[in-house]
Amino acid sequence: MTETLISLLSILLGIIGAIGFGMLFKKYSFGIVGNTIAGVFGSVFFIKSFGRLGFNPQSIMQHGTFNTSLFIMNCIVSVLGGVLGLIIIKKIYNKLNK
């Protein structure tokens, strides 16, 4: 598994997290397209921000070996990034529409 594939999987997990959260809590939903965009940006932002702690794709594939625990942490942060990205964008949207 290469770094690029891990990055794409992280973005996909962010999208799934945002769409799933939007389906569970309708008040945070922007529809499929809006949730997808929020999931992409939330996931990328969180992985870039907190990936320096050691669970970025380069650390997962360090020395050509696959570190499973770092990969699981990356997946969790990606899903949380998608969910939090959706919540933050909805709060900004509500604040601008007042």
CSV table of N, CA and C in Angstrom, one decimal:
chain,number,residue,atom,x,y,z
A,1,MET,N,0.9,-1.2,0.0
A,1,MET,CA,0.0,0.0,0.0
A,1,MET,C,0.9,1.2,0.0
A,2,THR,N,0.8,2.1,-1.0
A,2,THR,CA,1.6,3.2,-1.1
A,2,THR,C,1.0,4.4,-0.4
A,3,GLU,N,1.8,5.5,-0.3
A,3,GLU,CA,1.3,6.7,0.4
A,3,GLU,C,0.1,7.3,-0.3
A,4,THR,N,0.2,7.3,-1.6
A,4,THR,CA,-0.9,7.9,-2.4
A,4,THR,C,-2.2,7.1,-2.2
A,5,LEU,N,-2.2,5.8,-2.1
A,5,LEU,CA,-3.4,5.0,-1.9
A,5,LEU,C,-3.9,5.3,-0.5
A,6,ILE,N,-3.0,5.4,0.5
A,6,ILE,CA,-3.5,5.7,1.8
A,6,ILE,C,-4.1,7.1,1.9
A,7,SER,N,-3.6,8.1,1.2
A,7,SER,CA,-4.2,9.4,1.1
A,7,SER,C,-5.5,9.4,0.5
A,8,LEU,N,-5.7,8.7,-0.6
A,8,LEU,CA,-7.0,8.6,-1.3
A,8,LEU,C,-8.0,7.8,-0.4
A,9,LEU,N,-7.6,6.8,0.3
A,9,LEU,CA,-8.5,6.1,1.2
A,9,LEU,C,-8.9,7.0,2.4
A,10,SER,N,-8.0,7.9,2.8
A,10,SER,CA,-8.3,8.8,3.9
A,10,SER,C,-9.4,9.8,3.4
A,11,ILE,N,-9.2,10.3,2.2
A,11,ILE,CA,-10.2,11.2,1.7
A,11,ILE,C,-11.6,10.5,1.5
A,12,LEU,N,-11.6,9.3,1.1
A,12,LEU,CA,-12.8,8.5,0.9
A,12,LEU,C,-13.5,8.3,2.3
A,13,LEU,N,-12.7,8.0,3.3
A,13,LEU,CA,-13.3,7.8,4.6
A,13,LEU,C,-13.8,9.1,5.2
A,14,GLY,N,-13.2,10.3,4.9
A,14,GLY,CA,-13.8,11.6,5.2
A,14,GLY,C,-15.1,11.8,4.6
A,15,ILE,N,-15.2,11.5,3.3
A,15,ILE,CA,-16.5,11.6,2.6
A,15,ILE,C,-17.6,10.7,3.2
A,16,ILE,N,-17.2,9.5,3.5
A,16,ILE,CA,-18.2,8.5,4.1
A,16,ILE,C,-18.6,9.0,5.5
A,17,GLY,N,-17.7,9.6,6.3
A,17,GLY,CA,-18.0,10.1,7.6
A,17,GLY,C,-19.0,11.3,7.5
A,18,ALA,N,-18.7,12.2,6.5
A,18,ALA,CA,-19.6,13.4,6.4
A,18,ALA,C,-21.0,13.0,5.9
A,19,ILE,N,-21.0,12.1,4.9
A,19,ILE,CA,-22.3,11.7,4.4
A,19,ILE,C,-23.1,10.9,5.4
A,20,GLY,N,-22.4,10.0,6.1
A,20,GLY,CA,-23.1,9.2,7.2
A,20,GLY,C,-23.6,10.1,8.3
A,21,PHE,N,-22.8,11.1,8.7
A,21,PHE,CA,-23.3,12.0,9.8
A,21,PHE,C,-24.4,12.9,9.3
A,22,GLY,N,-24.4,13.3,8.0
A,22,GLY,CA,-25.5,14.1,7.4
A,22,GLY,C,-26.7,13.3,7.3
A,23,MET,N,-26.6,12.0,7.1
A,23,MET,CA,-27.8,11.1,7.1
A,23,MET,C,-28.4,10.9,8.5
A,24,LEU,N,-27.6,10.8,9.5
A,24,LEU,CA,-28.0,10.6,10.8
A,24,LEU,C,-28.6,11.9,11.4
A,25,PHE,N,-28.0,13.0,11.2
A,25,PHE,CA,-28.4,14.3,11.7
A,25,PHE,C,-28.8,15.2,10.6
A,26,LYS,N,-30.1,15.2,10.2
A,26,LYS,CA,-30.5,16.0,9.0
A,26,LYS,C,-30.2,17.5,9.1
A,27,LYS,N,-30.2,18.0,10.3
A,27,LYS,CA,-30.0,19.5,10.5
A,27,LYS,C,-28.6,19.9,10.0
A,28,TYR,N,-27.6,19.0,9.9
A,28,TYR,CA,-26.3,19.3,9.5
A,28,TYR,C,-26.0,18.9,8.0
A,29,SER,N,-27.1,18.4,7.3
A,29,SER,CA,-26.9,17.9,6.0
A,29,SER,C,-26.9,19.1,4.9
A,30,PHE,N,-26.1,19.0,3.9
A,30,PHE,CA,-26.1,19.8,2.8
A,30,PHE,C,-26.5,19.1,1.5
A,31,GLY,N,-27.0,17.8,1.7
A,31,GLY,CA,-27.2,17.0,0.5
A,31,GLY,C,-26.0,16.2,0.2
A,32,ILE,N,-26.0,15.3,-0.7
A,32,ILE,CA,-24.9,14.4,-1.0
A,32,ILE,C,-23.7,15.2,-1.5
A,33,VAL,N,-23.9,16.1,-2.4
A,33,VAL,CA,-22.8,16.9,-3.0
A,33,VAL,C,-22.2,17.8,-1.9
A,34,GLY,N,-23.0,18.5,-1.2
A,34,GLY,CA,-22.4,19.3,-0.1
A,34,GLY,C,-21.7,18.6,0.9
A,35,ASN,N,-22.2,17.4,1.3
A,35,ASN,CA,-21.6,16.6,2.3
A,35,ASN,C,-20.3,16.0,1.8
A,36,THR,N,-20.3,15.7,0.5
A,36,THR,CA,-19.0,15.2,-0.1
A,36,THR,C,-17.9,16.2,-0.1
A,37,ILE,N,-18.3,17.4,-0.4
A,37,ILE,CA,-17.3,18.5,-0.5
A,37,ILE,C,-16.8,18.8,1.0
A,38,ALA,N,-17.7,18.8,1.9
A,38,ALA,CA,-17.3,19.1,3.3
A,38,ALA,C,-16.4,17.9,3.8
A,39,GLY,N,-16.7,16.7,3.4
A,39,GLY,CA,-15.9,15.6,3.9
A,39,GLY,C,-14.5,15.6,3.3
A,40,VAL,N,-14.4,16.0,2.0
A,40,VAL,CA,-13.1,16.1,1.4
A,40,VAL,C,-12.2,17.1,2.1
A,41,PHE,N,-12.8,18.3,2.3
A,41,PHE,CA,-12.0,19.4,2.9
A,41,PHE,C,-11.7,19.1,4.3
A,42,GLY,N,-12.7,18.6,5.1
A,42,GLY,CA,-12.5,18.3,6.5
A,42,GLY,C,-11.4,17.2,6.7
A,43,SER,N,-11.5,16.2,5.9
A,43,SER,CA,-10.5,15.1,6.0
A,43,SER,C,-9.1,15.6,5.6
A,44,VAL,N,-9.0,16.3,4.5
A,44,VAL,CA,-7.7,16.8,4.1
A,44,VAL,C,-7.1,17.8,5.2
A,45,PHE,N,-7.9,18.7,5.7
A,45,PHE,CA,-7.5,19.6,6.6
A,45,PHE,C,-7.0,18.9,7.9
A,46,PHE,N,-7.8,18.0,8.4
A,46,PHE,CA,-7.4,17.3,9.7
A,46,PHE,C,-6.1,16.4,9.5
A,47,ILE,N,-6.0,15.7,8.4
A,47,ILE,CA,-4.8,14.9,8.2
A,47,ILE,C,-3.6,15.8,8.0
A,48,LYS,N,-3.7,16.9,7.3
A,48,LYS,CA,-2.6,17.8,7.1
A,48,LYS,C,-2.2,18.5,8.4
A,49,SER,N,-3.2,18.8,9.2
A,49,SER,CA,-3.0,19.5,10.5
A,49,SER,C,-2.4,18.6,11.6
A,50,PHE,N,-3.0,17.4,11.7
A,50,PHE,CA,-2.7,16.5,12.8
A,50,PHE,C,-1.8,15.4,12.4
A,51,GLY,N,-1.5,15.2,11.1
A,51,GLY,CA,-0.7,14.2,10.6
A,51,GLY,C,0.7,14.3,11.0
A,52,ARG,N,1.1,15.5,11.4
A,52,ARG,CA,2.5,15.7,11.9
A,52,ARG,C,2.8,15.0,13.2
A,53,LEU,N,1.7,14.5,13.9
A,53,LEU,CA,1.9,13.8,15.1
A,53,LEU,C,2.4,12.4,14.9
A,54,GLY,N,2.4,11.9,13.6
A,54,GLY,CA,3.0,10.7,13.3
A,54,GLY,C,2.1,9.7,12.6
A,55,PHE,N,0.9,10.0,12.2
A,55,PHE,CA,0.1,9.1,11.5
A,55,PHE,C,-0.2,9.5,10.1
A,56,ASN,N,0.7,10.3,9.4
A,56,ASN,CA,0.5,10.6,8.0
A,56,ASN,C,0.9,9.4,7.2
A,57,PRO,N,0.6,9.4,5.9
A,57,PRO,CA,0.9,8.3,5.0
A,57,PRO,C,2.4,8.0,5.0
A,58,GLN,N,3.3,9.0,5.0
A,58,GLN,CA,4.7,8.7,5.0
A,58,GLN,C,5.2,7.9,6.2
A,59,SER,N,4.6,8.2,7.4
A,59,SER,CA,5.0,7.5,8.6
A,59,SER,C,4.4,6.1,8.6
A,60,ILE,N,3.2,5.9,8.0
A,60,ILE,CA,2.6,4.6,7.9
A,60,ILE,C,3.5,3.7,7.1
A,61,MET,N,4.1,4.2,6.0
A,61,MET,CA,4.9,3.3,5.1
A,61,MET,C,6.4,3.5,5.3
A,62,GLN,N,6.8,3.9,6.5
A,62,GLN,CA,8.2,4.2,6.8
A,62,GLN,C,9.0,3.0,6.6
A,63,HIS,N,10.1,3.1,5.9
A,63,HIS,CA,11.1,2.0,5.7
A,63,HIS,C,10.5,0.8,4.9
A,64,GLY,N,9.4,1.1,4.1
A,64,GLY,CA,8.8,0.1,3.3
A,64,GLY,C,8.0,-0.9,4.0
A,65,THR,N,7.7,-0.7,5.3
A,65,THR,CA,6.8,-1.6,6.1
A,65,THR,C,5.5,-0.9,6.4
A,66,PHE,N,4.5,-1.7,6.6
A,66,PHE,CA,3.2,-1.1,6.8
A,66,PHE,C,2.9,-1.2,8.3
A,67,ASN,N,2.6,0.0,8.9
A,67,ASN,CA,2.3,0.1,10.3
A,67,ASN,C,0.8,0.2,10.5
A,68,THR,N,0.2,-0.9,11.0
A,68,THR,CA,-1.2,-1.1,11.1
A,68,THR,C,-1.9,-0.1,12.1
A,69,SER,N,-1.2,0.1,13.2
A,69,SER,CA,-1.8,1.0,14.3
A,69,SER,C,-1.9,2.4,13.8
A,70,LEU,N,-0.8,2.9,13.1
A,70,LEU,CA,-0.8,4.2,12.5
A,70,LEU,C,-1.9,4.4,11.4
A,71,PHE,N,-2.1,3.3,10.7
A,71,PHE,CA,-3.1,3.3,9.6
A,71,PHE,C,-4.5,3.4,10.2
A,72,ILE,N,-4.8,2.7,11.3
A,72,ILE,CA,-6.1,2.7,12.0
A,72,ILE,C,-6.3,4.1,12.5
A,73,MET,N,-5.3,4.7,13.1
A,73,MET,CA,-5.4,6.1,13.7
A,73,MET,C,-5.7,7.1,12.5
A,74,ASN,N,-5.0,6.9,11.4
A,74,ASN,CA,-5.3,7.8,10.2
A,74,ASN,C,-6.7,7.6,9.8
A,75,CYS,N,-7.2,6.4,9.8
A,75,CYS,CA,-8.6,6.2,9.3
A,75,CYS,C,-9.6,6.9,10.3
A,76,ILE,N,-9.4,6.8,11.6
A,76,ILE,CA,-10.2,7.4,12.6
A,76,ILE,C,-10.2,8.9,12.5
A,77,VAL,N,-9.0,9.5,12.3
A,77,VAL,CA,-8.9,10.9,12.2
A,77,VAL,C,-9.5,11.4,10.9
A,78,SER,N,-9.5,10.6,9.8
A,78,SER,CA,-10.1,11.0,8.5
A,78,SER,C,-11.6,11.1,8.7
A,79,VAL,N,-12.2,10.1,9.3
A,79,VAL,CA,-13.7,10.1,9.5
A,79,VAL,C,-14.1,11.2,10.4
A,80,LEU,N,-13.3,11.4,11.5
A,80,LEU,CA,-13.6,12.6,12.4
A,80,LEU,C,-13.5,13.9,11.7
A,81,GLY,N,-12.5,14.0,10.8
A,81,GLY,CA,-12.3,15.2,10.0
A,81,GLY,C,-13.4,15.5,9.1
A,82,GLY,N,-14.0,14.5,8.5
A,82,GLY,CA,-15.1,14.7,7.6
A,82,GLY,C,-16.4,15.1,8.4
A,83,VAL,N,-16.6,14.5,9.6
A,83,VAL,CA,-17.7,14.9,10.4
A,83,VAL,C,-17.5,16.3,11.0
A,84,LEU,N,-16.4,16.6,11.5
A,84,LEU,CA,-16.1,17.9,12.0
A,84,LEU,C,-16.1,19.0,11.0
A,85,GLY,N,-15.6,18.6,9.8
A,85,GLY,CA,-15.7,19.6,8.7
A,85,GLY,C,-17.1,19.9,8.3
A,86,LEU,N,-18.0,18.9,8.3
A,86,LEU,CA,-19.4,19.2,8.0
A,86,LEU,C,-20.1,20.1,9.1
A,87,ILE,N,-19.7,19.8,10.4
A,87,ILE,CA,-20.3,20.6,11.5
A,87,ILE,C,-19.8,22.0,11.4
A,88,ILE,N,-18.5,22.2,11.1
A,88,ILE,CA,-18.0,23.6,11.1
A,88,ILE,C,-18.6,24.4,9.9
A,89,ILE,N,-18.7,23.7,8.8
A,89,ILE,CA,-19.2,24.4,7.6
A,89,ILE,C,-20.7,24.8,7.8
A,90,LYS,N,-21.4,23.9,8.5
A,90,LYS,CA,-22.8,24.2,8.8
A,90,LYS,C,-22.9,25.4,9.7
A,91,LYS,N,-22.1,25.4,10.8
A,91,LYS,CA,-22.1,26.6,11.7
A,91,LYS,C,-21.7,27.9,11.0
A,92,ILE,N,-20.8,27.8,10.1
A,92,ILE,CA,-20.4,29.0,9.3
A,92,ILE,C,-21.6,29.4,8.4
A,93,TYR,N,-22.2,28.5,7.8
A,93,TYR,CA,-23.4,28.7,6.9
A,93,TYR,C,-24.5,29.4,7.7
A,94,ASN,N,-24.8,28.8,8.9
A,94,ASN,CA,-25.9,29.4,9.7
A,94,ASN,C,-25.6,30.8,10.2
A,95,LYS,N,-24.3,31.0,10.5
A,95,LYS,CA,-23.9,32.4,11.0
A,95,LYS,C,-24.0,33.4,9.9
A,96,LEU,N,-23.6,33.0,8.7
A,96,LEU,CA,-23.7,34.0,7.5
A,96,LEU,C,-25.1,34.2,7.1
A,97,ASN,N,-26.0,33.3,7.3
A,97,ASN,CA,-27.4,33.5,6.9
A,97,ASN,C,-28.3,34.2,7.9
A,98,LYS,N,-27.7,34.7,9.0
A,98,LYS,CA,-28.5,35.4,10.0
A,98,LYS,C,-28.7,36.8,9.6
